[in-house]
Coordinates of C-alpha atoms in Angstrom, one line a residue:
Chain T
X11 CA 30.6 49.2 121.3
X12 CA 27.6 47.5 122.8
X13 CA 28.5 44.5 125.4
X14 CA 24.9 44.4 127.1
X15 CA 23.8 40.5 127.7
X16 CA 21.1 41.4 126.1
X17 CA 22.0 39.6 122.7
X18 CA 19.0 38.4 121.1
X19 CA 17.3 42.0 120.4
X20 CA 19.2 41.7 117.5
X21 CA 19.4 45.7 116.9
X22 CA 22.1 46.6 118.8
X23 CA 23.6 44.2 120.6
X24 CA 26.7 42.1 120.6
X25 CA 26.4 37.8 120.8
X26 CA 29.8 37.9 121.2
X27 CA 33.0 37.6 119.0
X28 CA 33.9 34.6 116.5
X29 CA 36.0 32.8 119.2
X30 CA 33.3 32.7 121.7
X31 CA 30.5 31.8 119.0
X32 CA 32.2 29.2 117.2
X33 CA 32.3 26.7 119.6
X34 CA 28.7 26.1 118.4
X35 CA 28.4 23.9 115.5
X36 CA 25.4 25.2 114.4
X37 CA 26.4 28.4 114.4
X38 CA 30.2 27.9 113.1
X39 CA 28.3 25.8 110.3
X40 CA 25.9 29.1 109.3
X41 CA 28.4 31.5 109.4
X42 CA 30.5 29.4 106.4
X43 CA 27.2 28.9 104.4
X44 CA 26.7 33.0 104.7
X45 CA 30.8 33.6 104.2
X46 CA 30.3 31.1 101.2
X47 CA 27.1 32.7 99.5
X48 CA 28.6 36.0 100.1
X49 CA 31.9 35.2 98.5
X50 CA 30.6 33.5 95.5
X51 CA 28.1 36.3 95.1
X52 CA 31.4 38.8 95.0
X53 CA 33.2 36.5 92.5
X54 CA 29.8 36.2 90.2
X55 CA 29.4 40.3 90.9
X56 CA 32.6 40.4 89.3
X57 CA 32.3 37.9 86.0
X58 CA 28.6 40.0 85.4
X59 CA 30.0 43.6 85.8
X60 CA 32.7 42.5 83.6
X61 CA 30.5 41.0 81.1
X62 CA 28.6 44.3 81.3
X63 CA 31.7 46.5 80.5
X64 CA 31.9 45.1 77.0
X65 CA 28.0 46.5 76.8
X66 CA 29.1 50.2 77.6
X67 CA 28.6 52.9 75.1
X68 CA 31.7 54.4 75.2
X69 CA 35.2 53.9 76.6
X70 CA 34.4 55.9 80.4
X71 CA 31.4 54.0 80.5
X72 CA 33.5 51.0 80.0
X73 CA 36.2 51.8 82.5
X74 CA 33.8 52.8 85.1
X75 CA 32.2 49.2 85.1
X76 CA 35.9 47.2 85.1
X77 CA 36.9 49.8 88.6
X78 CA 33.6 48.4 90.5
X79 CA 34.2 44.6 88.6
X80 CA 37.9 45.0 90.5
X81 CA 36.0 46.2 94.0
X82 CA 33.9 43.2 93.9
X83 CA 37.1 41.2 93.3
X84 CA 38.4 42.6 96.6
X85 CA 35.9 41.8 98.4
X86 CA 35.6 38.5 97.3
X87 CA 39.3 38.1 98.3
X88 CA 38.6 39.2 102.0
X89 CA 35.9 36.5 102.1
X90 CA 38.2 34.1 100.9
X91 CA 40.8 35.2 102.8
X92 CA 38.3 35.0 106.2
X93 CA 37.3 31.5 105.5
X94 CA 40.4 30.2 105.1
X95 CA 41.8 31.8 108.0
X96 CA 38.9 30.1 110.1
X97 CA 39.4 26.6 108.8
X98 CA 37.3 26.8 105.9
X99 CA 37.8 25.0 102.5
X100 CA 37.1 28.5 100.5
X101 CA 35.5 26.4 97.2
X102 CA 34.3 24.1 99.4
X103 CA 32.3 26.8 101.6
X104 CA 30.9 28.4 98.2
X105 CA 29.8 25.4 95.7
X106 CA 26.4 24.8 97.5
X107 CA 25.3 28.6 96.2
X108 CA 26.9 27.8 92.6
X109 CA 23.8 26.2 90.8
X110 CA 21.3 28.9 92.6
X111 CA 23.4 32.0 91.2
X112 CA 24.0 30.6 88.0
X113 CA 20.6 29.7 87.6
X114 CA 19.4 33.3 88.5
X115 CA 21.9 34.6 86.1
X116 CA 20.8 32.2 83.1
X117 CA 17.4 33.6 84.0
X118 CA 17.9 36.8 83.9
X119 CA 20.5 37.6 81.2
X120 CA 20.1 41.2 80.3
X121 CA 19.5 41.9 76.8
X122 CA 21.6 45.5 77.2
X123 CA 23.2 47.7 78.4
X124 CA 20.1 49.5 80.6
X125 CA 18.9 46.0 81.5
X126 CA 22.5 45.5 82.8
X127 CA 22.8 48.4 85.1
X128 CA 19.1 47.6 86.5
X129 CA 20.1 44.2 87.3
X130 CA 23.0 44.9 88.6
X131 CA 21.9 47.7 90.9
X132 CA 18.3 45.4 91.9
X133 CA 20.8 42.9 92.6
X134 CA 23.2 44.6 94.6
X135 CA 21.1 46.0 96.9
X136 CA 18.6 42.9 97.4
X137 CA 21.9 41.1 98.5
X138 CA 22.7 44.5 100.5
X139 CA 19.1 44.4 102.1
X140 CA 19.6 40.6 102.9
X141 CA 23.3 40.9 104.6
X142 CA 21.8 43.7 106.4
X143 CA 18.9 41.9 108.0
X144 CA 21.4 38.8 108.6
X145 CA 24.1 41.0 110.2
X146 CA 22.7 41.8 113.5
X147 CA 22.7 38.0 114.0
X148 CA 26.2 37.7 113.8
X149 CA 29.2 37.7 116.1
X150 CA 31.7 41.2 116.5
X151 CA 34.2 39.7 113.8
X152 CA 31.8 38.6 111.0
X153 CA 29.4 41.4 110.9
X154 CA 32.3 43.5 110.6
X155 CA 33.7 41.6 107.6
X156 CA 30.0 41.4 106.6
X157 CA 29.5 44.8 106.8
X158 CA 32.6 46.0 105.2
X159 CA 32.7 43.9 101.9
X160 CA 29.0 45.3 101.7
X161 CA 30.0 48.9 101.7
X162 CA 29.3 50.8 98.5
X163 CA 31.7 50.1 95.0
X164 CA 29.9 53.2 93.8
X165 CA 27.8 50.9 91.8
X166 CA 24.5 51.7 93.0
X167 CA 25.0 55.7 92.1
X168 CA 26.7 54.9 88.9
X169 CA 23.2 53.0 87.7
X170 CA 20.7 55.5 89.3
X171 CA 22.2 58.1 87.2
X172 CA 22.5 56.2 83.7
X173 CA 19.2 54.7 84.0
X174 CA 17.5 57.9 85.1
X175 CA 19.1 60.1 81.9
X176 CA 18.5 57.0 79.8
X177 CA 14.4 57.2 80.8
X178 CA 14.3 61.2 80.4
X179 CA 15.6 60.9 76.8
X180 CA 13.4 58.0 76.1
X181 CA 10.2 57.8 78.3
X182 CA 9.4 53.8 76.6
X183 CA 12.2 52.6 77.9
X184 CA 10.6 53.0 81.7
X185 CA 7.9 50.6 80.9
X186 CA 9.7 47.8 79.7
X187 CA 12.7 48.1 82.2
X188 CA 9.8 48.3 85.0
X189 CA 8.5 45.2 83.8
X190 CA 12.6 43.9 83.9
X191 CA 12.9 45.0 87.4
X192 CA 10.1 42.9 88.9
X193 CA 11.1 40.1 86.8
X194 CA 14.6 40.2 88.2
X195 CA 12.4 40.2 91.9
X196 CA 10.8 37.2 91.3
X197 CA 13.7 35.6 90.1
X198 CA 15.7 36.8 93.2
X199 CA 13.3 35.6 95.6
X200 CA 12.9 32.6 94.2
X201 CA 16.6 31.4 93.9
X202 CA 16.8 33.1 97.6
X203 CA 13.4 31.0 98.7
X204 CA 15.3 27.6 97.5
X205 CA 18.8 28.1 99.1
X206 CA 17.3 29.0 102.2
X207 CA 15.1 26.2 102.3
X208 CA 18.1 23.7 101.5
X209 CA 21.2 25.1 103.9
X210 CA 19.4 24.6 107.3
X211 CA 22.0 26.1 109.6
X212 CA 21.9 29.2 107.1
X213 CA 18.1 29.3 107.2
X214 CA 18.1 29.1 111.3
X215 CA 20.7 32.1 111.6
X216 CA 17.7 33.7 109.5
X217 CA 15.0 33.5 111.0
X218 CA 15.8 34.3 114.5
X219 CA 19.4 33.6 115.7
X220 CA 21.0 30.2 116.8
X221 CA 19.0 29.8 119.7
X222 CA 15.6 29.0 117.2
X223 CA 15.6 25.9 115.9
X224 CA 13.9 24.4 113.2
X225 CA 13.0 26.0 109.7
X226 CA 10.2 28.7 109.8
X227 CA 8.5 30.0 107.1
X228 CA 6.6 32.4 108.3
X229 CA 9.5 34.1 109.9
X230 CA 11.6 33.8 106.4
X231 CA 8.5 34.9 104.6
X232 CA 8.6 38.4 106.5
X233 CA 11.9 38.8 106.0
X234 CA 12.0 38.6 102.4
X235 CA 8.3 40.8 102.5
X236 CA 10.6 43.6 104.1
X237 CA 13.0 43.3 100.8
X238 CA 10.3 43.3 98.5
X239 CA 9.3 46.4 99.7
X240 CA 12.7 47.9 100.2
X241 CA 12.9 47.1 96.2
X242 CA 9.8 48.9 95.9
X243 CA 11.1 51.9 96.9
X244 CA 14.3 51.8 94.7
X245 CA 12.5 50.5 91.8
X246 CA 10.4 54.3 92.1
X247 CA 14.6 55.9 93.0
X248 CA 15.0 55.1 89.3
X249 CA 11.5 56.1 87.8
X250 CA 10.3 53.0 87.4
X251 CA 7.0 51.3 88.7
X252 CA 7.8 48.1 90.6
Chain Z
X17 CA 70.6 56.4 88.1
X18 CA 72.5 57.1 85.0
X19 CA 72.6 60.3 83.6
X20 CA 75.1 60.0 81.1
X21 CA 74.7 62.2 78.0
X22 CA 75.1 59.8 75.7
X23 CA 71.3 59.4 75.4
X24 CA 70.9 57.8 72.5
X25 CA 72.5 54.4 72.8
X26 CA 68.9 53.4 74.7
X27 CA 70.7 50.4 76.7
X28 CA 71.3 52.6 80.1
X29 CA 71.1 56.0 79.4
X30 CA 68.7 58.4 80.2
X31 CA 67.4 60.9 77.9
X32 CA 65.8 63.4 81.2
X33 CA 62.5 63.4 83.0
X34 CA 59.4 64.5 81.3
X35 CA 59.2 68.1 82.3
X36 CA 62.2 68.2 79.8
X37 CA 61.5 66.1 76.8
X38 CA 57.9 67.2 76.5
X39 CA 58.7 70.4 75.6
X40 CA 58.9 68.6 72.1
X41 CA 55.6 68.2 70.4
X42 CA 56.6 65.5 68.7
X43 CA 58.0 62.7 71.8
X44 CA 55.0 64.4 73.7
X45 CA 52.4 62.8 70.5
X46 CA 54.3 59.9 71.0
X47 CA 54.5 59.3 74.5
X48 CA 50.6 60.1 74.8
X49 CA 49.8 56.6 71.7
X50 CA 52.3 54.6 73.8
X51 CA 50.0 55.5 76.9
X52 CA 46.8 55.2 75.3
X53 CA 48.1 52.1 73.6
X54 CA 49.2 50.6 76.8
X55 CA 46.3 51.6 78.7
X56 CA 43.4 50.0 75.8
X57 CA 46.0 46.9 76.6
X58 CA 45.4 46.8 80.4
X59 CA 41.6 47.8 79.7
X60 CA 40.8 44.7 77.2
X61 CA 43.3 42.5 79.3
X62 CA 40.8 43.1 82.1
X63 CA 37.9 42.2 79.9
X64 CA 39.8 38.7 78.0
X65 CA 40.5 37.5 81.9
X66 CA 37.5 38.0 83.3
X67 CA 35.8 36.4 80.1
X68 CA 38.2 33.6 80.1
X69 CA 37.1 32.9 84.4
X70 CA 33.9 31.8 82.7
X71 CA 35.7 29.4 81.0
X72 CA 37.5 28.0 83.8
X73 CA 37.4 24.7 85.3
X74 CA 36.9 24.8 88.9
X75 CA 36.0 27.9 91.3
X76 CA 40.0 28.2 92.4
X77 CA 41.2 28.7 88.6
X78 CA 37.8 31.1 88.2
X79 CA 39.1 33.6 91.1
X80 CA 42.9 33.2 90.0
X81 CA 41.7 34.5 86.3
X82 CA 39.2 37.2 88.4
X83 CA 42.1 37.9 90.7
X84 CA 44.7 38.5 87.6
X85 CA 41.8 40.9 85.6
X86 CA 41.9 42.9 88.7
X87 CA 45.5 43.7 88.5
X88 CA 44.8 44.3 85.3
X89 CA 42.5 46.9 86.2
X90 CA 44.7 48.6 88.5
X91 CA 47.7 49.3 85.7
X92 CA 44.8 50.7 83.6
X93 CA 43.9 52.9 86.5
X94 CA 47.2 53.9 87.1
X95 CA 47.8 54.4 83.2
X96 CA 44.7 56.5 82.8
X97 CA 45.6 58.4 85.7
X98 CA 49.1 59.5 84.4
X99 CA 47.7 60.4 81.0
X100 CA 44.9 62.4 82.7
X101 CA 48.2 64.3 85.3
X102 CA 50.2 65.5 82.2
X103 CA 46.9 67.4 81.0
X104 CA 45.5 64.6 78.2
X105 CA 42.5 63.0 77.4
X106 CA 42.7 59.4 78.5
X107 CA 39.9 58.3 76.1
X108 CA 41.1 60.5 73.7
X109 CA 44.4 58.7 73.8
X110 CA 43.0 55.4 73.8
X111 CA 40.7 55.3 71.2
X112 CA 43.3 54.9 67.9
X113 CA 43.8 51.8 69.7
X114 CA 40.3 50.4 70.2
X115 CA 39.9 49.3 67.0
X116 CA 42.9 47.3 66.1
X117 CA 42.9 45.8 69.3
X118 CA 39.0 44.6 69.3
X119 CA 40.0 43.4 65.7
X120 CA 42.9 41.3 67.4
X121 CA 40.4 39.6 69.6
X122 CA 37.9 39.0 66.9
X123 CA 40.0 37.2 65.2
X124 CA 41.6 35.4 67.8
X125 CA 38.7 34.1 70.1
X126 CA 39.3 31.1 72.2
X127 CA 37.3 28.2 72.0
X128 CA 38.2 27.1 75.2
X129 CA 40.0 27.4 78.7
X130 CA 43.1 26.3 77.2
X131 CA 43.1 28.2 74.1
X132 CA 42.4 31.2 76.1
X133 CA 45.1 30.4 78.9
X134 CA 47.8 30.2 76.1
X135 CA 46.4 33.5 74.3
X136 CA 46.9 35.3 77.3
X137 CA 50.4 34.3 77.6
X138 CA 51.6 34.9 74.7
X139 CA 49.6 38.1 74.1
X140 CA 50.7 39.5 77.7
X141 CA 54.7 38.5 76.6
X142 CA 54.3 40.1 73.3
X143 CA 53.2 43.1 74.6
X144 CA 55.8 43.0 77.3
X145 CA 58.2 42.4 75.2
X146 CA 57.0 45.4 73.0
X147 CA 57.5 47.9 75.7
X148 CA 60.8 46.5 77.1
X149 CA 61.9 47.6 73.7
X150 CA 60.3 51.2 73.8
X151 CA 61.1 51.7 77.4
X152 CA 65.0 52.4 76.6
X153 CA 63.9 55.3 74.6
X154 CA 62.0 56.6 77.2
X155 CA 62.2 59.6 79.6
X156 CA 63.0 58.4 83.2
X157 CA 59.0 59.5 84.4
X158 CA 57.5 57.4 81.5
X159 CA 59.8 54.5 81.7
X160 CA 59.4 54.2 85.4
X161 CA 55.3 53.9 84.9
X162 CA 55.5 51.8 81.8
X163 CA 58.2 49.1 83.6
X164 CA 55.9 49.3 86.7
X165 CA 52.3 48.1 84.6
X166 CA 54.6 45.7 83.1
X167 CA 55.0 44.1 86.0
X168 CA 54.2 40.4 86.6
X169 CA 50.6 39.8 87.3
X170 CA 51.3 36.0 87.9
X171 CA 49.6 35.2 85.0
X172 CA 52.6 33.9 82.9
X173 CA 53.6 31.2 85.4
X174 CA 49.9 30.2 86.3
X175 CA 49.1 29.7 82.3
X176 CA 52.7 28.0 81.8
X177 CA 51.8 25.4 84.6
X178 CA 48.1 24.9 83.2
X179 CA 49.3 24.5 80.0
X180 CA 52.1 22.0 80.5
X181 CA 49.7 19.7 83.2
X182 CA 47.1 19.4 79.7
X183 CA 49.4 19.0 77.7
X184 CA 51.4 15.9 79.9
X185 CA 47.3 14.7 80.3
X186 CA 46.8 14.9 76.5
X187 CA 50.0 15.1 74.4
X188 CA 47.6 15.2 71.3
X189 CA 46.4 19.0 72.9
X190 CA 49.8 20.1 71.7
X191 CA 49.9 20.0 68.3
X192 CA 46.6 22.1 68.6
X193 CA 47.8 24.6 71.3
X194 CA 51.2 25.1 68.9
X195 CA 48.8 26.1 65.8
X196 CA 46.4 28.5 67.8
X197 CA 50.1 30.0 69.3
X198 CA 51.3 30.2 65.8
X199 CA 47.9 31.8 64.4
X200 CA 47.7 34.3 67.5
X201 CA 51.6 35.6 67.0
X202 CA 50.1 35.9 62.9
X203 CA 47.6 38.1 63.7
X204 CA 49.6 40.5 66.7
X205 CA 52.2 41.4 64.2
X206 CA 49.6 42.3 61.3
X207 CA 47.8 44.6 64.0
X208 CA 51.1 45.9 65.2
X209 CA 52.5 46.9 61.9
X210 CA 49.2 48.4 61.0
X211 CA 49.6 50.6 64.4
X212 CA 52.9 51.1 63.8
X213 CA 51.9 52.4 60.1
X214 CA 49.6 54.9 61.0
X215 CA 51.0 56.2 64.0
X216 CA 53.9 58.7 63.2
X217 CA 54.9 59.7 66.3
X218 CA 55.1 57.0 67.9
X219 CA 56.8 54.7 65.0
X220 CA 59.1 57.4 65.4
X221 CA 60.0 56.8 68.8
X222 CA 60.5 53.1 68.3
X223 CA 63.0 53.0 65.2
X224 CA 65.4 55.2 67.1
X225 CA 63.9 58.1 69.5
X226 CA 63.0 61.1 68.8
X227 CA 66.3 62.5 66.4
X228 CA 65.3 60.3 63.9
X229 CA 62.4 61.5 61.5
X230 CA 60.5 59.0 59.0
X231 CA 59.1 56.0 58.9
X232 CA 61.8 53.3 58.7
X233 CA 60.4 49.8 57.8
X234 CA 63.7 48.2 58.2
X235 CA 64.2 49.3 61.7
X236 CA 60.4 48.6 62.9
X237 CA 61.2 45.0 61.1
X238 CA 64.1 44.3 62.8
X239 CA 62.2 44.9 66.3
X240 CA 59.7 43.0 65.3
X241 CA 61.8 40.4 64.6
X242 CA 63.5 40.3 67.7
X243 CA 60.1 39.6 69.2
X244 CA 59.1 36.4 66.9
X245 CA 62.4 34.8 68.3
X246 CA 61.4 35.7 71.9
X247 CA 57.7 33.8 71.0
X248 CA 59.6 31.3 69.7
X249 CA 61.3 30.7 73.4
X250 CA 58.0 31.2 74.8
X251 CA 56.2 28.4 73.0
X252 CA 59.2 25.9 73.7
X253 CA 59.1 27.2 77.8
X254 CA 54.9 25.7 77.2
X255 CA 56.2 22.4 75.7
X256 CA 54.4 23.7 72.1
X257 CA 56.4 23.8 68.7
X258 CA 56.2 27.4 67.3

């Protein structure tokens, strides 16, 4: 475990644990709004894998969906579970990211079952990408949590390899899910662009740890250039043009 | 543990472990329906809950309905997982069951939250109910792992207190709520007897284990008596005529 003073690299270094870190406001404040998004996320993981399941072709199929719906689930419980233990009202902490997910998910309601799994894996791992950036900002105890309820439900595999047999027995159905996959992107970003823009202790954490104030764009626009193209390059994992 | 021989009084004998009684084909046929029954139950109870969360009025009642579909899920794991152990085909053993059940749930959709909190109650105490009264004429292996998925969820008491808080709100909700009960206790029983109907082996387990032979209407209509007066109860404990 790193313990240099050097805290603001971000890459390796420790800021400290939550006891030490919350006696900031700000910073007590950002860390709720990320538990909060990240908990709702979980729960709304959870209602669309289980929507999805009653897509699948066949019974395994089915199953398989309803084991990662359940993971999510358990994730969601430890972010719960974490907010409440620091003080937190858990519904409280997650209603300012209802309308935003909803919103993307109204958006982007998948037609089928192969527009299901994309969106689900595109999802998964733009929220992966985005925890990831945000987690070497954070205290000891909450990039652990962080990091753990991020760790892989098998999800991500499960859709490489249905989407991937899916496009070698029928080459069309690259193009249109291609054309899904960036529309899924843009949607993303755009919910992502608004919350972040509205939740200023959230956007602050973002773009450069507590000791930056104010809201920078320019710093928030990188960050989300570095998921775009980490997107990119799963979009071609799948054998699909982004 | 009694191992009395007097096996066939059902109440607290025991008729051996599995590696015994599965020597005959024909409690072995039956034992793998009740299995593949029970675990299409767990399966589409995973899928009605976490359709229902949608429905639900506030993020606290979402991840109670979320947190019950995962439990759900985790009988249905441990279902297929037996199944799989004594060398069968866990979708194999399911599918008779698909249809009858997906049937069921057409015909029974909820309109709304409450609809769908009382569905689940009274679906999740039929279906106890129904294995309470195969378990007796189980083997001690099968019985064990049947009375274990049984197990409480917490969904009875959380719809119960739902229920009864609408329906002290809105006494008017009652008469409604006592109808849908009445139409959804209709339309088990029609499934059941058509599963019942079709499936030998396992008809044959319920009207009296495994010495008798033959489909006996009078016995399988007794038990499904017994249950009607047990919804009866039920709808009473909610405050609901039945």
């Amino acid at each position: 475990m790193e313990t240099s003073g050097e805290t603001q690299d971000g890459a390796a270094g420790s800021i400290g644990d939550w006891a030490e870190r919350s006696a900031d406001p700000g910073y007590r404040a950002a860390v709720l709004d990320l538990l909060g998004a990240l908990a709702y996320g979980e729960l709304s993981a959870f209602e669309r894998l289980a929507e999805d399941a009653k897509l699948a072709p066949d019974l395994a199929d089915k199953a398989a969906l309803a084991r990662m719906a359940s993971a999510e689930f358990q994730h969601y419980q430890r972010l719960h579970d974490r907010l409440a233990e620091i003080g937190a009202d858990p519904q409280e902490a997650m209603r300012p990211f209802v309308e935003p997910l909803e919103l993307f998910h109204r958006m982007t309601a998948p037609s089928d079952w192969l527009e299901g799994l994309v969106k689900a894996y595109v999802g998964d791992a733009i929220a992966t990408d985005f925890y990831r950036e945000v987690a070497v900002r954070l205290d000891d105890d909450t990039r652990d949590l962080v990091l753990g309820v991020m760790s892989d439900t098998g999800h991500a595999q499960f859709a490489v390899d249905k989407v991937r047999q899916a496009i070698e027995a029928d080459p069309r159905a690259g193009g249109r899910l291609a054309l899904w996959g960036r529309r899924l992107m843009g949607e993303a970003l755009s919910q992502a662009q608004r919350v972040v823009a509205e939740r200023d202790a959230l956007s602050n954490l973002l773009v450069g740890g507590v000791q930056v104030q104010g809201f920078d764009l320019v710093e928030v626009g990188k960050m989300f250039n570095r998921i775009t193209e980490a997107h990119t390059k799963r979009m071609a994992a799948l054998g699909l043009a982004s």
